[in-house]
JSON list of C-alpha atoms in Angstrom, two decimals:
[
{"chain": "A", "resi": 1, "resn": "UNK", "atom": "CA", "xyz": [-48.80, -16.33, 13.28]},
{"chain": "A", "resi": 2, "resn": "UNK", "atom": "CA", "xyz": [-46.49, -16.14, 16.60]},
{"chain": "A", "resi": 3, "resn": "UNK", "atom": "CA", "xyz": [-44.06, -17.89, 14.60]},
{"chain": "A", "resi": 4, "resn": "UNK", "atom": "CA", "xyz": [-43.90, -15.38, 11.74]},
{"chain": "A", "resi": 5, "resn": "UNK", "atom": "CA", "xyz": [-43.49, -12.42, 14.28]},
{"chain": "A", "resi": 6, "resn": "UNK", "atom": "CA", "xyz": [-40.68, -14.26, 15.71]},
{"chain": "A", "resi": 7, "resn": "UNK", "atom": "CA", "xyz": [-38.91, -14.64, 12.65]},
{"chain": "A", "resi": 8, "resn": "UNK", "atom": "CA", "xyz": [-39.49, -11.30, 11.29]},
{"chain": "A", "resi": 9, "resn": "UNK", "atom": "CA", "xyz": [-38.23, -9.89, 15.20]},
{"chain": "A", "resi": 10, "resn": "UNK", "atom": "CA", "xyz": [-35.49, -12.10, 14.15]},
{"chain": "A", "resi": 11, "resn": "UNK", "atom": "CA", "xyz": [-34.48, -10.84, 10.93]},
{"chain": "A", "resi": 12, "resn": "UNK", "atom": "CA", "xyz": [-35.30, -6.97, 12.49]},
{"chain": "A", "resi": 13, "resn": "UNK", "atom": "CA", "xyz": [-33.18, -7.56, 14.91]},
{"chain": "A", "resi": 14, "resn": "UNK", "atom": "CA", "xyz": [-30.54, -8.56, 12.47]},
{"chain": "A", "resi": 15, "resn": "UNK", "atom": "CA", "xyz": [-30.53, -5.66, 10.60]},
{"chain": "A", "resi": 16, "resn": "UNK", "atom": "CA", "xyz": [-30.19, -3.46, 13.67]},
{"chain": "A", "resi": 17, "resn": "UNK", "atom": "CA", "xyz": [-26.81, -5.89, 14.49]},
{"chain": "A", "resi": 18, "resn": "UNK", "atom": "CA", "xyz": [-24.20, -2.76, 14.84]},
{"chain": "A", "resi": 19, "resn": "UNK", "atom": "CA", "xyz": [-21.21, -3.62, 11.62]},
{"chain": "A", "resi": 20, "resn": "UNK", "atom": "CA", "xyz": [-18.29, -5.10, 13.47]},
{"chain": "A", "resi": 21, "resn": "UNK", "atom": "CA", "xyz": [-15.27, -2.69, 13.88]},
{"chain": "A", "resi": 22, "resn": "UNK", "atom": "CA", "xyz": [-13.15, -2.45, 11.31]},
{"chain": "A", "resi": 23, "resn": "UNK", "atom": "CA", "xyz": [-9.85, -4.36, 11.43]},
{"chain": "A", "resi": 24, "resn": "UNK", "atom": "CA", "xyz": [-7.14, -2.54, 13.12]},
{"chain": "A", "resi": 25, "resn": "UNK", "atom": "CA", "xyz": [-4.63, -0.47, 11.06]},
{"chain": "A", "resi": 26, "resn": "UNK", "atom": "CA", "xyz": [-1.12, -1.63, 10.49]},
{"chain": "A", "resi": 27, "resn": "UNK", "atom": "CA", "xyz": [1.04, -0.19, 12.59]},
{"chain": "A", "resi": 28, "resn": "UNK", "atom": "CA", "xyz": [3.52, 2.72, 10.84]},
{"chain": "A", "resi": 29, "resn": "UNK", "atom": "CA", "xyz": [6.75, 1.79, 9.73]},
{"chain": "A", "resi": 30, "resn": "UNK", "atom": "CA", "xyz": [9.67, 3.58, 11.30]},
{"chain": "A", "resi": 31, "resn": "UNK", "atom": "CA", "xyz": [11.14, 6.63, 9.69]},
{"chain": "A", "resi": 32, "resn": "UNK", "atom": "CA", "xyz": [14.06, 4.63, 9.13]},
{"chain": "A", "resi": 33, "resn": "UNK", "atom": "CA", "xyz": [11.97, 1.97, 6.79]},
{"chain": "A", "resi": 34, "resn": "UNK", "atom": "CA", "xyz": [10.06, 5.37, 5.25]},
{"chain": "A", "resi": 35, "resn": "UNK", "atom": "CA", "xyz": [13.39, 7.22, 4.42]},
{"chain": "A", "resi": 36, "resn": "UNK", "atom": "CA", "xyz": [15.10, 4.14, 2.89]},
{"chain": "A", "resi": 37, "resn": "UNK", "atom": "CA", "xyz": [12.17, 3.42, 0.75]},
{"chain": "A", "resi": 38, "resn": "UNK", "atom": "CA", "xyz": [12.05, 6.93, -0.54]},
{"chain": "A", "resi": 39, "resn": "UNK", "atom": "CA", "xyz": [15.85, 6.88, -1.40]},
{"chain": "A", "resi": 40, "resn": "UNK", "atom": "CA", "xyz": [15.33, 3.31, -2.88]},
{"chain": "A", "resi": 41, "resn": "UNK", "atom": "CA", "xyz": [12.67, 4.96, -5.66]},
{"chain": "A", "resi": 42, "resn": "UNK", "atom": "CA", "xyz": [14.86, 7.99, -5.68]},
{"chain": "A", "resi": 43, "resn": "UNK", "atom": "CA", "xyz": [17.88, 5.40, -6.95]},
{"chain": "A", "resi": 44, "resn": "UNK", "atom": "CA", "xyz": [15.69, 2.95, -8.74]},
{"chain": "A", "resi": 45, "resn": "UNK", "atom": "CA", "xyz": [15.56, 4.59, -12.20]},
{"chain": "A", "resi": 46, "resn": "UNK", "atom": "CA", "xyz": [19.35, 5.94, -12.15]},
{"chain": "A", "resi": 47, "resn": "UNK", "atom": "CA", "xyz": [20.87, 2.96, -10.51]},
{"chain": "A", "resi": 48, "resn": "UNK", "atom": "CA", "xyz": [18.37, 0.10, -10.94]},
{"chain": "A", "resi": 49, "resn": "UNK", "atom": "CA", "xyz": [21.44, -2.36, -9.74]},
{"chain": "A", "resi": 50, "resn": "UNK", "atom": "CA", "xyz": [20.98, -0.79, -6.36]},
{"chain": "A", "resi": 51, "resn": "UNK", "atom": "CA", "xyz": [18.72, -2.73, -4.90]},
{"chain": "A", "resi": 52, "resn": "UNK", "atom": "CA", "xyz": [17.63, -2.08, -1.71]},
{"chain": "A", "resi": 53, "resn": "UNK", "atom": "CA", "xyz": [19.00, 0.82, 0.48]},
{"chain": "A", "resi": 54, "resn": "UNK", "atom": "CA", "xyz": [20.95, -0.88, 2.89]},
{"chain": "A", "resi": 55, "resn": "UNK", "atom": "CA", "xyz": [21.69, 2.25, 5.15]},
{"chain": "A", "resi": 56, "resn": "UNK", "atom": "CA", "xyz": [22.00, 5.68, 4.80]},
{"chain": "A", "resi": 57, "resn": "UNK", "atom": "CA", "xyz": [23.20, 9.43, 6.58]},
{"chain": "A", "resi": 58, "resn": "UNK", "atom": "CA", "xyz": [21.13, 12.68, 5.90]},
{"chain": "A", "resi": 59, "resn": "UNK", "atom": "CA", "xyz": [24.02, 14.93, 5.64]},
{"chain": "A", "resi": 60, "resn": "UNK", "atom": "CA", "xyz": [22.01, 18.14, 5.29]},
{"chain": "A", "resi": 61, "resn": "UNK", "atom": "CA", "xyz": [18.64, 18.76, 4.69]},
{"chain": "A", "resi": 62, "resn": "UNK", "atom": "CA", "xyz": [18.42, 17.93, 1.36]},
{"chain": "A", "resi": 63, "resn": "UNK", "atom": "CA", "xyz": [21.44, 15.69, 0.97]},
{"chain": "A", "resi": 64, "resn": "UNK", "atom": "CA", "xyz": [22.04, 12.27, 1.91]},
{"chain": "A", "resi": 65, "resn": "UNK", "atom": "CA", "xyz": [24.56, 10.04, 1.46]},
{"chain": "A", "resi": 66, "resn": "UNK", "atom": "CA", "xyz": [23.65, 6.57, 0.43]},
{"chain": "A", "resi": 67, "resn": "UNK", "atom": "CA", "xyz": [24.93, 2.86, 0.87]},
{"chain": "A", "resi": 68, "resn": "UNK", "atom": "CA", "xyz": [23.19, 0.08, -1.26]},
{"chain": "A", "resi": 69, "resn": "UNK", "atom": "CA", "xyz": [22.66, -3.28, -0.72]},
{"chain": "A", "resi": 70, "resn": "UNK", "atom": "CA", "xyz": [24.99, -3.78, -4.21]},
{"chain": "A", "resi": 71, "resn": "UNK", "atom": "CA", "xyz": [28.00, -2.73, -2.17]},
{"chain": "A", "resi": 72, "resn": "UNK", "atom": "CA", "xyz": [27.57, 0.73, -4.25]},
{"chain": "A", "resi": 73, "resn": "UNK", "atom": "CA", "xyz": [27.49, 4.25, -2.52]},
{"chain": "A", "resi": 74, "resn": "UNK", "atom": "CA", "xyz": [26.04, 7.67, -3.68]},
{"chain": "A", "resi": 75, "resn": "UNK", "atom": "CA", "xyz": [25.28, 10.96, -2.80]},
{"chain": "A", "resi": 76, "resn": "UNK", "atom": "CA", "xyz": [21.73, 12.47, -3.56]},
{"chain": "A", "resi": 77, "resn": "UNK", "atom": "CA", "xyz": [21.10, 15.66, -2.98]},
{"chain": "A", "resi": 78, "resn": "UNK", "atom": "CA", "xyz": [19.24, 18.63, -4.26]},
{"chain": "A", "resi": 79, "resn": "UNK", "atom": "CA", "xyz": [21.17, 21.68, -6.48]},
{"chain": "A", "resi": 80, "resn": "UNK", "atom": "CA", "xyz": [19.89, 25.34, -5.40]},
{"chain": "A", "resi": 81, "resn": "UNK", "atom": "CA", "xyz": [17.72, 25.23, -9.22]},
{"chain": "A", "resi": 82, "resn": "UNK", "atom": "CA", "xyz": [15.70, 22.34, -7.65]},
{"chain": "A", "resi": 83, "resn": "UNK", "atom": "CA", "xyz": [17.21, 19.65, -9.51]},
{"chain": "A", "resi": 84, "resn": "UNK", "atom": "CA", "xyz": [18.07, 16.12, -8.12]},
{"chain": "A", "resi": 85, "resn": "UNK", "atom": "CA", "xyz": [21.55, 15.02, -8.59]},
{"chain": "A", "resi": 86, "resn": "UNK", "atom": "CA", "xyz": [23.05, 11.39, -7.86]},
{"chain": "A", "resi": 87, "resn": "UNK", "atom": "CA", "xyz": [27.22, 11.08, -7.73]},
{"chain": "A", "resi": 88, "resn": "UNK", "atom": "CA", "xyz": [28.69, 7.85, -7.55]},
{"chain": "A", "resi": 89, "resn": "UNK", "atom": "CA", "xyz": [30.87, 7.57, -4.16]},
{"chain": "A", "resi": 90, "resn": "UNK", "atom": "CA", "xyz": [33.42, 5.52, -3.08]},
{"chain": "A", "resi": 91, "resn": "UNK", "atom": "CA", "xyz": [32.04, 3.06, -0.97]},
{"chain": "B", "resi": 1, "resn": "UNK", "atom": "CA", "xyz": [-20.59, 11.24, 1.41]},
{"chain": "B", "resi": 2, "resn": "UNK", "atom": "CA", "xyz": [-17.30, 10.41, 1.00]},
{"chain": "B", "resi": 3, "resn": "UNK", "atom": "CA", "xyz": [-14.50, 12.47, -0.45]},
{"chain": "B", "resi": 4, "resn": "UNK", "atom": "CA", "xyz": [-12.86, 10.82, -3.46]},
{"chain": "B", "resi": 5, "resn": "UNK", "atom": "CA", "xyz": [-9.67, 8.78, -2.46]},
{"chain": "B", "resi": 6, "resn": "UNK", "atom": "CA", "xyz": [-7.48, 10.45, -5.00]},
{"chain": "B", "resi": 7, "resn": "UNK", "atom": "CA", "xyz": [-8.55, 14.43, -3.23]},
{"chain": "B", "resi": 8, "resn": "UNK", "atom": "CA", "xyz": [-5.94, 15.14, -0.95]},
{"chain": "B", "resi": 9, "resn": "UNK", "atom": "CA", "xyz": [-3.12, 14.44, -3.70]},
{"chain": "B", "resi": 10, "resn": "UNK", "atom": "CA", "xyz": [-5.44, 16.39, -6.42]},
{"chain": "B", "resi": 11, "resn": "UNK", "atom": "CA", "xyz": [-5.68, 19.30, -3.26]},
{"chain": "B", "resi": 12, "resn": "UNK", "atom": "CA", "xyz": [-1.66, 19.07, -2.84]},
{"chain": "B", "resi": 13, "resn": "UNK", "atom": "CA", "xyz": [-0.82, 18.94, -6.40]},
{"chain": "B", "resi": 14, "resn": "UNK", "atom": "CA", "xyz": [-3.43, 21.76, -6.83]},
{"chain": "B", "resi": 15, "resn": "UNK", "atom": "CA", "xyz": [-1.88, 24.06, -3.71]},
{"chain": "B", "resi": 16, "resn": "UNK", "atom": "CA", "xyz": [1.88, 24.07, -5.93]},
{"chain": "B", "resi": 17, "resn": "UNK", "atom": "CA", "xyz": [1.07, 27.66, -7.92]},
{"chain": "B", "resi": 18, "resn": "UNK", "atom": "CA", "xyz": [-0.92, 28.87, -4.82]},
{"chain": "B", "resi": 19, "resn": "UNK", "atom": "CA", "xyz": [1.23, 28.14, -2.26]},
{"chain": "B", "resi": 20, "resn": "UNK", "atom": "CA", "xyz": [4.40, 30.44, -3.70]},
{"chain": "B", "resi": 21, "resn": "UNK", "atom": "CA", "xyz": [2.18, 33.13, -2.94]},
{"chain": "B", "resi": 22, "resn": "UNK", "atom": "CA", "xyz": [1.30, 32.41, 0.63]},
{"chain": "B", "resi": 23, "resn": "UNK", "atom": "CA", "xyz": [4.76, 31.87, 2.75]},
{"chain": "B", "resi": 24, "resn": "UNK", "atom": "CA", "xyz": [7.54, 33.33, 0.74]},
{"chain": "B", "resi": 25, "resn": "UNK", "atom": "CA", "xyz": [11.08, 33.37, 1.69]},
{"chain": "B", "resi": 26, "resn": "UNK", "atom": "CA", "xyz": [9.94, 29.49, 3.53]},
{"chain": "B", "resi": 27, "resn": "UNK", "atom": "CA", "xyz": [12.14, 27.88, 1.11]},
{"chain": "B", "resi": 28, "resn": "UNK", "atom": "CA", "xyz": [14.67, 25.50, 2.23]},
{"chain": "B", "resi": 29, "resn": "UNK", "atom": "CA", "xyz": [17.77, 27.57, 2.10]},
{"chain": "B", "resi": 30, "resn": "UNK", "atom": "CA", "xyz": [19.37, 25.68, -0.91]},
{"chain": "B", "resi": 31, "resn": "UNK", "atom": "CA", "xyz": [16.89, 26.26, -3.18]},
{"chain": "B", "resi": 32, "resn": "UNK", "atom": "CA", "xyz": [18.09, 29.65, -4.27]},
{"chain": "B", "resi": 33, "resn": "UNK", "atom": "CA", "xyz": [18.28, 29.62, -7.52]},
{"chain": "B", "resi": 34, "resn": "UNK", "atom": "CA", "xyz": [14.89, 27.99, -8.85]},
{"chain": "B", "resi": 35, "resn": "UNK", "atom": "CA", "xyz": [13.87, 28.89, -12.19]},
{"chain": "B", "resi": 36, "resn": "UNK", "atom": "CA", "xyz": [11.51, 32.03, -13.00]},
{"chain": "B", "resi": 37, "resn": "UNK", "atom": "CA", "xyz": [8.20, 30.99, -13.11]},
{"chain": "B", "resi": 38, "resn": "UNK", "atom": "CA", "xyz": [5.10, 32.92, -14.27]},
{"chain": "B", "resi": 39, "resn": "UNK", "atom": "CA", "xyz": [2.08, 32.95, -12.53]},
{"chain": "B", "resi": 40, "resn": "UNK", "atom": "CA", "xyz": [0.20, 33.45, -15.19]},
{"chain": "B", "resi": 41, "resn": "UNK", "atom": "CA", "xyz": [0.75, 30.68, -16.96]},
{"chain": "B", "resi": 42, "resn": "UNK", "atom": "CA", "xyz": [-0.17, 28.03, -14.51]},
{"chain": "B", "resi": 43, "resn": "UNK", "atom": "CA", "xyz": [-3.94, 27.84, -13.40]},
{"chain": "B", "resi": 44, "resn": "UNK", "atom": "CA", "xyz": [-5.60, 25.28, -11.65]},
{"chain": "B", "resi": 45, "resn": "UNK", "atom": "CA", "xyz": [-7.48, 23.79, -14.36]},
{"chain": "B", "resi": 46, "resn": "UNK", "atom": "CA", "xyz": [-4.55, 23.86, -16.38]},
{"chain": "B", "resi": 47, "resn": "UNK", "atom": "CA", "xyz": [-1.98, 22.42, -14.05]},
{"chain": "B", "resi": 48, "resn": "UNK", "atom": "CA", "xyz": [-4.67, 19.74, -12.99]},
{"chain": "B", "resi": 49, "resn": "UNK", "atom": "CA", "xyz": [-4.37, 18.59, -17.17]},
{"chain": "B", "resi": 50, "resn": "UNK", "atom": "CA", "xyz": [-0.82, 19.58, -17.36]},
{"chain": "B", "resi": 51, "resn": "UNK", "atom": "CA", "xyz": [-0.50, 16.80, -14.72]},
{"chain": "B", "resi": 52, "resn": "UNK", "atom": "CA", "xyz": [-3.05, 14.54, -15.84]},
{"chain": "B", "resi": 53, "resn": "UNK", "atom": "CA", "xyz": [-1.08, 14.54, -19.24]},
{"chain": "B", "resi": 54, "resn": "UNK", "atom": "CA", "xyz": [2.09, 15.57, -18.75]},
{"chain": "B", "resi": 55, "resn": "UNK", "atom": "CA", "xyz": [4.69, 12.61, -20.70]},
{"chain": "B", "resi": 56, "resn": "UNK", "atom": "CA", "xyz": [7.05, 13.43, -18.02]},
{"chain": "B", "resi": 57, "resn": "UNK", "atom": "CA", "xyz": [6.06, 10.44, -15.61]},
{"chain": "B", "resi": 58, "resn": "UNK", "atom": "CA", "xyz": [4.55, 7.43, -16.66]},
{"chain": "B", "resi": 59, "resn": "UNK", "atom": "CA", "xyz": [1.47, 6.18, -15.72]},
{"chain": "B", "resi": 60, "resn": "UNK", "atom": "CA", "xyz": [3.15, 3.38, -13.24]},
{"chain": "B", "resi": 61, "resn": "UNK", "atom": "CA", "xyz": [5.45, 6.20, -11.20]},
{"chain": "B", "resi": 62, "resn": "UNK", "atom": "CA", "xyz": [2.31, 8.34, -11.16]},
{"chain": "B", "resi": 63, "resn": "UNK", "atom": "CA", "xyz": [0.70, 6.04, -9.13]},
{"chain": "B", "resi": 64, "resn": "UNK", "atom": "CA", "xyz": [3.08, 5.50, -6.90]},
{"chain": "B", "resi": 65, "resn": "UNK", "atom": "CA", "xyz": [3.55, 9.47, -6.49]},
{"chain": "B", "resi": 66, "resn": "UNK", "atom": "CA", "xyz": [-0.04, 9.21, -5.98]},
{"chain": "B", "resi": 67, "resn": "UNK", "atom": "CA", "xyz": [-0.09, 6.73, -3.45]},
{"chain": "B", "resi": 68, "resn": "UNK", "atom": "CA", "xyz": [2.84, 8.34, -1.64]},
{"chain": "B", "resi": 69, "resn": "UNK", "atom": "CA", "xyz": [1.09, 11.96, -1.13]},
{"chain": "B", "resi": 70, "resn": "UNK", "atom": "CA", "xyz": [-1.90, 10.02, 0.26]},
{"chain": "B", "resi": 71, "resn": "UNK", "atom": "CA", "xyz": [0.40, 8.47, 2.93]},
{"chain": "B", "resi": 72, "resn": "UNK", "atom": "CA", "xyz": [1.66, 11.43, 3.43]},
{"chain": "B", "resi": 73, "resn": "UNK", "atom": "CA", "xyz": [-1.11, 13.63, 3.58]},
{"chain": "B", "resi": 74, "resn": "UNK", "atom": "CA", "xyz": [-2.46, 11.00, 6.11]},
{"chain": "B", "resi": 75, "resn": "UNK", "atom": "CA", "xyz": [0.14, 10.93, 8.45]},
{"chain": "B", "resi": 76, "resn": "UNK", "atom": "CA", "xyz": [-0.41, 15.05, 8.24]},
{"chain": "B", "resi": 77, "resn": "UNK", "atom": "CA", "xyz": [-3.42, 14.57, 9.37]},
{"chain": "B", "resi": 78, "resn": "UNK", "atom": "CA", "xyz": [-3.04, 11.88, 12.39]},
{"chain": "B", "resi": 79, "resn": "UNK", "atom": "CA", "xyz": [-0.50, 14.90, 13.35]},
{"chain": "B", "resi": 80, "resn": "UNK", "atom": "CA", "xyz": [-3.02, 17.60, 13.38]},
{"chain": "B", "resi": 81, "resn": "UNK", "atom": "CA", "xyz": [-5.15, 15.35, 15.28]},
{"chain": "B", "resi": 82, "resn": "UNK", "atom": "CA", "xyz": [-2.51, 14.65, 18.22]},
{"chain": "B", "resi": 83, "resn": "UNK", "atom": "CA", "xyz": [-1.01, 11.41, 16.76]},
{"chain": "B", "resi": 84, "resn": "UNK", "atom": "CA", "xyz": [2.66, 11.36, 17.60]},
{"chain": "B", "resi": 85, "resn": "UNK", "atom": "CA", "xyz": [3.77, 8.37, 15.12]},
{"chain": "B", "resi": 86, "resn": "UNK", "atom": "CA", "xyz": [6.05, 10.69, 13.36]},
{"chain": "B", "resi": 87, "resn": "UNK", "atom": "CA", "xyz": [7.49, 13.87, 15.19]},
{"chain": "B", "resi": 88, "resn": "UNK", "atom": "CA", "xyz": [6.84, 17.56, 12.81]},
{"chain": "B", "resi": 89, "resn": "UNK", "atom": "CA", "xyz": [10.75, 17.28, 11.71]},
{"chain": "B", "resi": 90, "resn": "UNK", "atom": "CA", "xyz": [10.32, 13.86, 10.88]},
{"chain": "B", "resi": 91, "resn": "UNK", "atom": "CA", "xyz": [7.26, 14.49, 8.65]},
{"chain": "B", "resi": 92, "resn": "UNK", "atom": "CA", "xyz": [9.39, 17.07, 7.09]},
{"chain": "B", "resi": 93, "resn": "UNK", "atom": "CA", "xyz": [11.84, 14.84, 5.63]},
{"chain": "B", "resi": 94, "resn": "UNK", "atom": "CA", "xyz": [9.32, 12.58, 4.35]},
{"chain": "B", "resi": 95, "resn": "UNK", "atom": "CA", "xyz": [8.25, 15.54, 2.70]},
{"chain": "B", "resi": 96, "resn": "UNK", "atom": "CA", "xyz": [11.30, 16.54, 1.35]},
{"chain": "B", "resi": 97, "resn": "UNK", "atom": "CA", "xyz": [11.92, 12.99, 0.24]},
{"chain": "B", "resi": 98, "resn": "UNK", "atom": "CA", "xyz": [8.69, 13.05, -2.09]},
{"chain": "B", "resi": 99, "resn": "UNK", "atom": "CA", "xyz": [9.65, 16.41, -3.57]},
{"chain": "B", "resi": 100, "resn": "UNK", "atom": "CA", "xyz": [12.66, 14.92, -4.19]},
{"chain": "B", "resi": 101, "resn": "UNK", "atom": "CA", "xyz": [10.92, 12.08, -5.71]},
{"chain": "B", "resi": 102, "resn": "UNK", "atom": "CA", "xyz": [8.45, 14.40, -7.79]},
{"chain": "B", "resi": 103, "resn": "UNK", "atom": "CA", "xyz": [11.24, 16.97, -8.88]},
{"chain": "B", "resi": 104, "resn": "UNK", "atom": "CA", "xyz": [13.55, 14.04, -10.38]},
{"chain": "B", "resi": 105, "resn": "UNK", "atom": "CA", "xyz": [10.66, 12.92, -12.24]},
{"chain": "B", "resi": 106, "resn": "UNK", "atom": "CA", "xyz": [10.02, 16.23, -13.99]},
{"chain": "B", "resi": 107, "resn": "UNK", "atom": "CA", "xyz": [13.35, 18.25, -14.41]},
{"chain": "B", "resi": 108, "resn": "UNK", "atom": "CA", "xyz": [14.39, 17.85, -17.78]},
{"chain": "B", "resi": 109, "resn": "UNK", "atom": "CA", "xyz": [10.77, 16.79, -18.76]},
{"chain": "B", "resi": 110, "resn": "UNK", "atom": "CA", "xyz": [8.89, 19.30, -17.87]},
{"chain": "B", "resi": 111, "resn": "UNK", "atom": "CA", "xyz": [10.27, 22.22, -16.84]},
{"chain": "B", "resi": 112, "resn": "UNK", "atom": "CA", "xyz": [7.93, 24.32, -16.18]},
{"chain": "B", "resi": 113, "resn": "UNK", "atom": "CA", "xyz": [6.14, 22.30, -13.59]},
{"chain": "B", "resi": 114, "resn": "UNK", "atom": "CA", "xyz": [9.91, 21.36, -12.43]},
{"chain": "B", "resi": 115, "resn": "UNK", "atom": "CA", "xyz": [10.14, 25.07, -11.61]},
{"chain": "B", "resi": 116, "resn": "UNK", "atom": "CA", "xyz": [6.69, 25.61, -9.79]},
{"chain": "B", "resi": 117, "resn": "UNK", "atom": "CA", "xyz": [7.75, 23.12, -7.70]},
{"chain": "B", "resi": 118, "resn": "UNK", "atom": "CA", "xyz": [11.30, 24.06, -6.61]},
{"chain": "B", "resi": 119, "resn": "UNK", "atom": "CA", "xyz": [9.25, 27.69, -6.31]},
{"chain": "B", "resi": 120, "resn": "UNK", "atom": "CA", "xyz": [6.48, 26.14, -4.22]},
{"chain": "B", "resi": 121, "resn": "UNK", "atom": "CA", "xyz": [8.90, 23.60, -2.25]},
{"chain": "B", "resi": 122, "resn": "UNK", "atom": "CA", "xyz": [8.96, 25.95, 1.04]},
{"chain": "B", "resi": 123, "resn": "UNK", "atom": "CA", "xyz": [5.73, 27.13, 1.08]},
{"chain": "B", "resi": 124, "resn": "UNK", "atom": "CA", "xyz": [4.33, 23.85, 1.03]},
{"chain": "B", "resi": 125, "resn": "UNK", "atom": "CA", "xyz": [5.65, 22.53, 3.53]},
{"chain": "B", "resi": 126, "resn": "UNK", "atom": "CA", "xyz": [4.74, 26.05, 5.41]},
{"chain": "B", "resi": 127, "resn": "UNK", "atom": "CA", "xyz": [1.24, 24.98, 4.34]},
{"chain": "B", "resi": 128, "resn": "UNK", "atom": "CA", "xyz": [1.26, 21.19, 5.68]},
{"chain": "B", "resi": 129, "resn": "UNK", "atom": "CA", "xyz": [3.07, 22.24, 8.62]},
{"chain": "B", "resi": 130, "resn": "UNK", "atom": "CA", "xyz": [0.03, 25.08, 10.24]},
{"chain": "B", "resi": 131, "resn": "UNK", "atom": "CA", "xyz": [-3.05, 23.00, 11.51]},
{"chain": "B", "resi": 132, "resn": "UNK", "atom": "CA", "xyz": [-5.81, 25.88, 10.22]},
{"chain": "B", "resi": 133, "resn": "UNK", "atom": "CA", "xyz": [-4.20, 25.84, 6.62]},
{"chain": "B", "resi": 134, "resn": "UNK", "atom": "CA", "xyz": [-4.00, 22.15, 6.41]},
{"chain": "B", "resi": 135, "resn": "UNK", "atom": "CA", "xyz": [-7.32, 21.83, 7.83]},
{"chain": "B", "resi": 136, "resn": "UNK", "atom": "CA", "xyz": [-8.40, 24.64, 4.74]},
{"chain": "B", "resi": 137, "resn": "UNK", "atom": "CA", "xyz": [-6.29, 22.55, 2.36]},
{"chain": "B", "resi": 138, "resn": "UNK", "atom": "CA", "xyz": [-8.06, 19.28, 2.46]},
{"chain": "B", "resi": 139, "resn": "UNK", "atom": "CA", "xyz": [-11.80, 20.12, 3.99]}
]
């Protein structure tokens, strides 16, 4: 009988075990990484050959200048009717 | 109970015909010349299935929209809360970034929702930006 009630204290006690924290978050990447993979998808269905973006300079708000990992350059930026326009450049 | 993972993009998607009305004049300053829109024709139920089944992005780039206004919406919201990952300009471009992303996607698909969103684009951000709106926006 003293053995039961130890096991069942056991197995309360268990269930009263707090979850273990959950695992730590990755850190963020750097607005760098976050910018260049927003360009990248920007790019991807235009200029699939691409690839990644190797660097880039915001130029104005809404326009950026691009430099792929391809060797190719563009400019994407935004026209006044809200339209997205890429323009080959020379790289 | 836990909010549905997919809320905060349905909330931001769903803020695009409200928010025209609640900063104007906050667009960037290039975005002068966005098409008329009526408010009429745009509710929420009916931009929520315009989106839903709207041909102009397929199913795999509508995920990844998806996932990218989560991020985004999260990294809002470590802001409001005093998390300094990303400064308030920084968040902006990120923002402007997944407009971009968005409004590529739909001009010369759909234009209509092309045109709420080059409307909206400002007041938005306006939105995301003030801690008591964003806090209104996705409680």
């Amino acid at each position: 009988m003293k053995a039961a009630a130890a096991l069942l204290a056991l197995l309360l006690a268990g269930c009263q075990t707090p979850p273990p924290p959950p695992p730590p978050s990755p850190p963020e990447p750097s607005q760098a990484e976050v910018v260049r993979e927003h360009l990248a998808q920007l790019l991807a269905d235009t200029v699939p050959a691409c690839g990644a973006v190797r660097q880039y300079r915001r130029q104005d708000r809404l326009d950026y200048r691009v430099d792929c990992s391809s060797g190719q350059a563009f400019r994407v930026r935004v026209l006044a009717d809200g339209r997205v326009l890429i323009t080959p450049l020379a790289p | 109970m836990r909010p549905p993972r997919c809320l905060p993009a349905v909330l931001l998607l769903l803020a695009l015909p409200l928010a025209g009305h609640a900063a104007e004049g906050a667009s960037p300053a290039l975005l002068q010349a966005c098409p008329k829109v009526s408010a009429e024709i745009v509710d929420l139920h009916t931009l929520s299935e315009g989106l839903k089944n709207s041909s102009a992005v397929g199913l795999v780039e509508k995920l990844r929209l998806k996932s990218a206004i989560d991020t985004l919406i999260d990294r809002f919201k470590a802001y409001h809360q005093g998390g300094r990952a990303y400064t308030l300009e920084q968040l902006q471009e990120q923002y402007d970034l997944l407009m971009m992303r968005i409004a590529k996607q739909l001009q010369d698909k759909d234009l209509p929702l092309h045109g709420q969103l080059c409307n909206a684009w400002g007041s938005i951000w306006a939105a995301l930006q003030d801690r008591a709106r964003f806090a209104e926006m996705v409680s």
